[in-house]
Tab-separated table of C-alpha atoms in Angstrom:
chain	number	residue	atom	x	y	z
A	856	MET	CA	40.485	8.344	40.914
A	857	ARG	CA	37.317	10.256	40.201
A	858	PHE	CA	37.777	9.689	36.456
A	859	ARG	CA	38.180	5.931	37.011
A	860	ILE	CA	34.956	5.765	39.057
A	861	VAL	CA	33.037	7.622	36.336
A	862	MET	CA	34.405	5.241	33.686
A	863	VAL	CA	33.416	2.179	35.712
A	864	LEU	CA	29.888	3.516	36.176
A	865	TRP	CA	29.644	4.274	32.456
A	866	LEU	CA	30.778	0.755	31.543
A	867	ILE	CA	28.218	-0.734	33.936
A	868	ALA	CA	25.461	1.369	32.374
A	869	VAL	CA	26.467	0.297	28.873
A	870	SER	CA	26.587	-3.329	29.947
A	871	VAL	CA	23.140	-3.152	31.563
A	872	GLY	CA	21.729	-1.373	28.516
A	873	ALA	CA	23.124	-4.015	26.178
A	874	GLY	CA	21.712	-6.738	28.373
A	875	SER	CA	18.275	-5.117	28.337
A	876	TRP	CA	18.381	-4.741	24.545
A	877	GLN	CA	19.364	-8.400	24.165
A	878	ALA	CA	16.626	-9.531	26.517
A	879	SER	CA	13.986	-7.504	24.676
A	880	ALA	CA	15.066	-9.002	21.359
A	881	GLU	CA	15.093	-12.543	22.730
A	882	SER	CA	11.653	-12.248	24.352
A	883	TYR	CA	9.901	-10.522	21.446
A	884	PRO	CA	6.959	-10.468	21.303
A	885	SER	CA	6.011	-10.282	24.968
A	886	ARG	CA	2.998	-7.968	24.659
A	887	ARG	CA	0.415	-6.714	22.199
A	888	ILE	CA	1.471	-5.880	18.620
A	889	ASN	CA	-0.334	-3.018	16.907
A	890	LEU	CA	-0.656	-3.184	13.124
A	891	ILE	CA	-1.264	0.290	11.661
A	892	VAL	CA	-3.086	0.340	8.299
A	893	PRO	CA	-3.316	3.605	6.319
A	894	PHE	CA	-6.632	2.705	4.665
A	895	PRO	CA	-10.163	1.985	5.919
A	896	ALA	CA	-11.786	-1.373	6.532
A	897	GLY	CA	-12.771	-3.025	3.262
A	898	SER	CA	-9.628	-1.989	1.413
A	899	ALA	CA	-7.214	-4.535	-0.050
A	900	THR	CA	-4.525	-3.613	2.472
A	901	ASP	CA	-6.949	-3.982	5.371
A	902	ALA	CA	-8.176	-7.372	4.131
A	903	VAL	CA	-4.724	-8.920	3.865
A	904	THR	CA	-3.657	-7.350	7.173
A	905	ARG	CA	-6.472	-9.123	8.988
A	906	ARG	CA	-5.203	-12.450	7.703
A	907	LEU	CA	-1.636	-11.495	8.616
A	908	ALA	CA	-2.714	-10.532	12.140
A	909	GLU	CA	-4.293	-13.941	12.719
A	910	SER	CA	-1.191	-15.685	11.374
A	911	ILE	CA	1.097	-13.708	13.704
A	912	ARG	CA	-1.211	-14.401	16.650
A	913	ILE	CA	-1.144	-18.137	16.011
A	914	ALA	CA	2.621	-18.219	15.423
A	915	THR	CA	3.665	-16.103	18.415
A	916	GLY	CA	0.786	-16.243	20.887
A	917	ALA	CA	0.766	-12.444	21.028
A	918	THR	CA	-2.368	-10.341	20.922
A	919	VAL	CA	-2.500	-8.454	17.614
A	920	LEU	CA	-4.595	-5.316	17.181
A	921	ILE	CA	-5.354	-3.628	13.838
A	922	GLU	CA	-5.734	0.151	13.741
A	923	ASN	CA	-7.121	1.725	10.553
A	924	LYS	CA	-5.884	5.306	10.175
A	925	PRO	CA	-6.923	6.590	6.737
A	926	GLY	CA	-6.209	10.108	5.565
A	927	ALA	CA	-3.676	12.261	3.701
A	928	ASP	CA	-2.831	9.388	1.326
A	929	GLY	CA	-1.418	7.358	4.196
A	930	ASN	CA	0.664	10.097	5.780
A	931	LEU	CA	-1.486	10.235	8.925
A	932	ALA	CA	-0.863	6.557	9.599
A	933	ALA	CA	2.853	6.948	8.894
A	934	LEU	CA	3.100	9.729	11.470
A	935	ALA	CA	1.238	7.593	14.012
A	936	VAL	CA	3.866	4.877	13.610
A	937	LEU	CA	6.686	7.390	14.005
A	938	LYS	CA	5.207	8.667	17.284
A	939	ALA	CA	5.469	5.186	18.802
A	940	GLU	CA	8.578	3.564	20.231
A	941	ALA	CA	11.013	1.819	17.892
A	942	ASP	CA	10.446	-1.508	19.634
A	943	GLY	CA	8.641	-3.642	17.060
A	944	TYR	CA	5.262	-3.403	18.767
A	945	THR	CA	3.910	-0.752	16.400
A	946	VAL	CA	4.069	-2.160	12.881
A	947	PHE	CA	3.200	-0.360	9.645
A	948	VAL	CA	1.386	-2.506	7.056
A	949	THR	CA	1.448	-0.080	4.167
A	950	THR	CA	1.871	0.369	0.436
A	951	ASN	CA	3.768	2.186	-2.250
A	952	SER	CA	1.601	5.204	-1.374
A	953	THR	CA	3.513	6.127	1.768
A	954	GLN	CA	6.825	4.494	0.889
A	955	ALA	CA	7.360	5.434	-2.771
A	956	ALA	CA	4.707	7.705	-4.300
A	957	ASN	CA	3.897	10.408	-1.770
A	958	ILE	CA	7.370	11.896	-1.819
A	959	SER	CA	6.676	12.875	-5.458
A	960	LEU	CA	3.046	13.894	-4.847
A	961	PHE	CA	3.501	16.262	-1.903
A	962	ASN	CA	5.400	19.542	-1.891
A	963	ALA	CA	6.481	18.886	1.682
A	964	MET	CA	6.567	15.511	3.414
A	965	PRO	CA	6.253	15.196	7.206
A	966	TYR	CA	8.622	12.215	7.196
A	967	ASP	CA	11.335	10.560	5.111
A	968	PRO	CA	10.099	7.150	3.850
A	969	ALA	CA	13.615	5.765	3.423
A	970	ALA	CA	15.263	7.189	6.547
A	971	ASP	CA	12.427	6.966	9.073
A	972	PHE	CA	11.282	3.382	8.426
A	973	ALA	CA	13.018	0.005	8.403
A	974	PRO	CA	11.748	-2.568	5.859
A	975	VAL	CA	10.535	-5.863	7.337
A	976	ALA	CA	9.011	-7.917	4.494
A	977	GLY	CA	6.888	-7.729	1.364
A	978	ILE	CA	3.375	-9.171	1.305
A	979	MET	CA	1.766	-8.794	-2.108
A	980	THR	CA	1.605	-6.971	-5.423
A	981	ILE	CA	-1.741	-6.049	-6.905
A	982	PRO	CA	-2.872	-4.292	-10.107
A	983	MET	CA	-5.610	-1.724	-10.575
A	984	MET	CA	-8.701	-2.215	-12.759
A	985	LEU	CA	-10.645	0.322	-14.812
A	986	ALA	CA	-14.126	-0.160	-13.360
A	987	VAL	CA	-17.483	1.304	-14.460
A	988	LYS	CA	-21.175	0.556	-13.939
A	989	PRO	CA	-22.628	-2.160	-16.217
A	990	GLU	CA	-24.797	0.422	-17.990
A	991	PHE	CA	-21.861	2.759	-18.719
A	992	PRO	CA	-21.956	3.463	-22.495
A	993	ALA	CA	-18.358	2.448	-23.213
A	994	LYS	CA	-17.791	-1.308	-23.305
A	995	THR	CA	-14.066	-1.277	-24.145
A	996	VAL	CA	-11.024	0.868	-23.444
A	997	ALA	CA	-11.109	2.201	-27.008
A	998	GLU	CA	-14.756	3.196	-26.600
A	999	PHE	CA	-13.987	4.777	-23.225
A	1000	ILE	CA	-11.242	6.937	-24.767
A	1001	ALA	CA	-13.461	7.883	-27.717
A	1002	LEU	CA	-16.266	8.867	-25.336
A	1003	ALA	CA	-13.888	10.995	-23.271
A	1004	LYS	CA	-12.727	12.840	-26.372
A	1005	THR	CA	-16.241	13.642	-27.580
A	1006	ARG	CA	-17.950	14.585	-24.310
A	1007	GLU	CA	-18.343	18.282	-23.484
A	1008	ARG	CA	-17.539	17.791	-19.818
A	1009	PRO	CA	-14.631	15.567	-18.728
A	1010	LEU	CA	-15.344	12.071	-17.479
A	1011	SER	CA	-14.786	11.879	-13.719
A	1012	PHE	CA	-12.709	9.323	-11.853
A	1013	GLY	CA	-12.515	8.617	-8.165
A	1014	SER	CA	-9.385	7.599	-6.305
A	1015	GLY	CA	-9.381	5.643	-3.075
A	1016	ASN	CA	-5.618	5.654	-2.641
A	1017	THR	CA	-2.453	6.844	-4.334
A	1018	SER	CA	-2.187	3.825	-6.649
A	1019	SER	CA	-5.778	4.336	-7.732
A	1020	ARG	CA	-5.086	7.938	-8.620
A	1021	GLY	CA	-1.707	7.208	-10.185
A	1022	ALA	CA	-3.215	4.548	-12.460
A	1023	ALA	CA	-5.966	6.913	-13.595
A	1024	GLU	CA	-3.628	9.858	-14.159
A	1025	LEU	CA	-1.190	7.714	-16.129
A	1026	PHE	CA	-4.101	6.315	-18.177
A	1027	ARG	CA	-5.359	9.865	-18.828
A	1028	ALA	CA	-1.934	11.045	-19.970
A	1029	ARG	CA	-1.241	8.056	-22.218
A	1030	ALA	CA	-4.730	8.222	-23.759
A	1031	GLY	CA	-4.520	11.975	-24.318
A	1032	ILE	CA	-7.856	12.739	-22.658
A	1033	ASN	CA	-9.159	15.074	-19.968
A	1034	MET	CA	-10.586	13.578	-16.783
A	1035	GLN	CA	-11.748	15.144	-13.538
A	1036	HIS	CA	-10.253	13.768	-10.317
A	1037	VAL	CA	-12.492	13.207	-7.279
A	1038	PRO	CA	-10.502	12.076	-4.197
A	1039	TYR	CA	-11.865	9.727	-1.514
A	1040	ARG	CA	-10.530	8.551	1.828
A	1041	GLY	CA	-10.711	4.925	0.720
A	1042	MET	CA	-11.669	2.612	-2.121
A	1043	PRO	CA	-15.039	1.491	-0.681
A	1044	GLN	CA	-16.346	5.073	-0.769
A	1045	ALA	CA	-15.145	5.590	-4.349
A	1046	LEU	CA	-16.809	2.366	-5.481
A	1047	THR	CA	-20.043	3.391	-3.777
A	1048	ASP	CA	-20.125	6.603	-5.792
A	1049	VAL	CA	-19.429	4.767	-9.051
A	1050	LEU	CA	-22.473	2.598	-8.405
A	1051	ALA	CA	-24.524	5.677	-7.499
A	1052	GLY	CA	-23.499	7.457	-10.688
A	1053	GLU	CA	-21.752	10.261	-8.821
A	1054	ILE	CA	-18.524	9.563	-10.732
A	1055	ASP	CA	-17.954	7.803	-14.046
A	1056	CYS	CA	-15.188	5.356	-13.163
A	1057	VAL	CA	-12.514	4.331	-10.718
A	1058	PHE	CA	-9.274	2.423	-10.953
A	1059	ALA	CA	-9.906	-0.097	-8.195
A	1060	ASP	CA	-7.940	-2.991	-6.768
A	1061	PRO	CA	-9.486	-6.443	-7.358
A	1062	ALA	CA	-9.825	-7.204	-3.648
A	1063	SER	CA	-12.009	-4.164	-2.965
A	1064	ALA	CA	-14.163	-4.672	-6.070
A	1065	GLN	CA	-14.420	-8.464	-6.026
A	1066	GLY	CA	-17.885	-8.735	-4.488
A	1067	LEU	CA	-19.347	-6.084	-6.775
A	1068	ILE	CA	-17.896	-7.817	-9.839
A	1069	GLN	CA	-19.313	-11.180	-8.801
A	1070	ASP	CA	-22.738	-9.610	-8.228
A	1071	GLY	CA	-22.689	-8.053	-11.692
A	1072	ARG	CA	-22.816	-4.530	-10.270
A	1073	LEU	CA	-19.437	-3.519	-11.688
A	1074	ARG	CA	-17.867	-4.017	-15.111
A	1075	ILE	CA	-14.112	-4.130	-15.671
A	1076	LEU	CA	-12.695	-2.765	-18.923
A	1077	ALA	CA	-9.001	-3.571	-18.345
A	1078	VAL	CA	-6.313	-4.260	-15.750
A	1079	THR	CA	-3.109	-2.248	-15.277
A	1080	SER	CA	-0.811	-5.252	-14.884
A	1081	SER	CA	1.409	-6.680	-17.614
A	1082	ASP	CA	-0.540	-9.983	-17.540
A	1083	ARG	CA	-4.212	-10.854	-17.313
A	1084	LEU	CA	-5.535	-11.904	-13.926
A	1085	ALA	CA	-5.997	-15.619	-13.365
A	1086	GLY	CA	-9.605	-15.237	-12.262
A	1087	MET	CA	-10.509	-12.705	-14.968
A	1088	ALA	CA	-9.097	-14.212	-18.152
A	1089	ASP	CA	-11.623	-12.369	-20.309
A	1090	VAL	CA	-10.437	-8.934	-19.137
A	1091	PRO	CA	-7.525	-7.546	-21.195
A	1092	THR	CA	-4.558	-5.607	-19.941
A	1093	LEU	CA	-4.392	-1.956	-20.961
A	1094	ALA	CA	-1.630	-2.838	-23.431
A	1095	GLN	CA	-3.773	-5.586	-24.952
A	1096	ALA	CA	-6.623	-3.091	-25.176
A	1097	GLY	CA	-4.426	-0.799	-27.263
A	1098	LEU	CA	-2.966	1.554	-24.647
A	1099	SER	CA	0.722	0.920	-23.969
A	1100	GLY	CA	2.895	2.512	-21.301
A	1101	ALA	CA	0.135	2.717	-18.685
A	1102	GLU	CA	1.096	-0.308	-16.567
A	1103	LEU	CA	1.029	0.196	-12.801
A	1104	THR	CA	1.180	-2.352	-10.001
A	1105	ALA	CA	0.661	-1.528	-6.347
A	1106	TRP	CA	2.350	-3.391	-3.503
A	1107	VAL	CA	1.896	-3.979	0.211
A	1108	GLY	CA	4.741	-4.408	2.661
A	1109	VAL	CA	5.575	-4.283	6.349
A	1110	PHE	CA	7.755	-1.636	7.978
A	1111	VAL	CA	8.734	-0.535	11.472
A	1112	ARG	CA	10.374	2.592	12.810
A	1113	ALA	CA	14.033	3.003	11.947
A	1114	GLY	CA	16.170	2.126	14.935
A	1115	THR	CA	14.211	-0.999	15.832
A	1116	ALA	CA	16.585	-3.723	17.033
A	1117	PRO	CA	17.803	-5.876	14.101
A	1118	ASP	CA	16.908	-9.079	15.944
A	1119	ILE	CA	13.329	-7.889	16.366
A	1120	VAL	CA	13.130	-6.923	12.692
A	1121	ALA	CA	14.424	-10.376	11.784
A	1122	LYS	CA	11.856	-12.154	13.987
A	1123	LEU	CA	9.016	-10.064	12.637
A	1124	SER	CA	10.220	-10.615	9.067
A	1125	GLN	CA	10.287	-14.366	9.638
A	1126	ALA	CA	6.684	-14.312	10.880
A	1127	VAL	CA	5.465	-12.207	7.930
A	1128	LEU	CA	7.282	-14.293	5.322
A	1129	ALA	CA	5.901	-17.503	6.822
A	1130	PHE	CA	2.446	-16.046	6.233
A	1131	VAL	CA	3.239	-14.882	2.685
A	1132	ASN	CA	4.760	-18.232	1.690
A	1133	SER	CA	1.896	-20.352	3.011
A	1134	LYS	CA	-0.421	-22.210	0.622
A	1135	ASP	CA	-3.468	-20.615	2.209
A	1136	THR	CA	-2.131	-17.129	1.545
A	1137	ALA	CA	-1.170	-17.999	-2.035
A	1138	GLY	CA	-4.703	-19.212	-2.678
A	1139	TYR	CA	-6.248	-16.145	-1.093
A	1140	LEU	CA	-4.058	-13.726	-3.040
A	1141	GLU	CA	-4.858	-15.417	-6.332
A	1142	SER	CA	-8.570	-15.192	-5.527
A	1143	VAL	CA	-8.328	-11.403	-5.168
A	1144	GLY	CA	-6.086	-10.797	-8.182
A	1145	ALA	CA	-2.882	-10.343	-6.212
A	1146	LYS	CA	0.484	-12.122	-6.195
A	1147	PRO	CA	2.739	-13.062	-3.257
A	1148	PHE	CA	5.627	-10.649	-2.715
A	1149	PRO	CA	7.934	-12.494	-0.268
A	1150	ALA	CA	10.663	-9.845	-0.094
A	1151	SER	CA	13.264	-9.880	2.675
A	1152	PRO	CA	14.185	-6.594	4.416
A	1153	GLY	CA	17.043	-6.016	1.974
A	1154	GLU	CA	14.958	-6.947	-1.060
A	1155	LEU	CA	12.098	-4.722	0.062
A	1156	LYS	CA	14.478	-1.796	0.543
A	1157	ALA	CA	15.846	-2.162	-3.001
A	1158	PHE	CA	12.328	-2.536	-4.403
A	1159	GLU	CA	11.162	0.547	-2.500
A	1160	GLU	CA	14.035	2.608	-3.910
A	1161	ALA	CA	13.286	1.495	-7.487
A	1162	ASP	CA	9.572	2.149	-7.103
A	1163	THR	CA	10.268	5.626	-5.715
A	1164	ARG	CA	12.067	6.416	-8.967
A	1165	ARG	CA	9.190	4.879	-10.949
A	1166	TRP	CA	6.653	7.091	-9.179
A	1167	ALA	CA	8.711	10.184	-9.870
A	1168	GLU	CA	8.476	9.240	-13.564
A	1169	ILE	CA	4.703	8.663	-13.346
A	1170	VAL	CA	4.130	12.060	-11.729
A	1171	ALA	CA	6.242	13.721	-14.419
A	1172	ILE	CA	4.588	11.861	-17.325
A	1173	ALA	CA	1.063	12.557	-16.070
A	1174	ASN	CA	1.957	16.096	-15.002
A	1175	ILE	CA	0.268	15.540	-11.649
A	1176	GLU	CA	0.068	18.714	-9.577
A	1177	LYS	CA	1.672	18.301	-6.173
A	1178	LYS	CA	-0.347	18.810	-3.009
């Protein structure tokens, strides 16, 4: 008799729990959504996230707050997401830094990118650009490499994120030159020091450098993509400039904590993909040298796995010392 009572109570609890889970999925979103960005304001990821936030607000009526948490190549932001509930209200708008590269760049990771996060949707892919001051003596990639080989002290490069550093390290390895790495918490700070002459160059994303390029305060020697950028047809790719095997493209995607209800992931994915597939977004991405990346949760997971292997190869080729 006692066993039967316990079983009935257990079944009631399970039933109530299932009903609560269903209700939460059906009513999502019913409160504020927090978008966590692992880079500072002014970065490419931050810029596209602000547009995404407005799109989600209009589509759902929910309040959307953006929290910039730069540091540790995105790991600080990743940990902040993992401390929150797996309910879809804390959303990680991040890049290949946290989800593919860092596992090969750190000796010990405080989280597992594949196991601890659930993919929601892709947003964009974006190349890096070799950027210098207009008065920098090298006007081409070939001249840059020749200068690096003849200088007594190594040319210095700043990195505002993992993709920025990875592009520079891969370039250095393929070109057979020495370069000194100077890390920054974000791309805006690295670009500021290029302009000030504190460092020689930076591999920057087009979105962060766009204003400086338009003002003539920054000169681009090449892009790391396989094709030239639509708005910069006069700038060659690294391969076209004579350096093959140095292609690198960054990407931005949306993730939540693993264990988030599938229905909530699906609703959030639908909202993100509606933003990515809109004409306004396509126009904006083209204007900043990026391309739409409308990946579903399954497609983003497969892409993340492939890019993780790619980053392991980049770290090995460039002989990057782990942190």
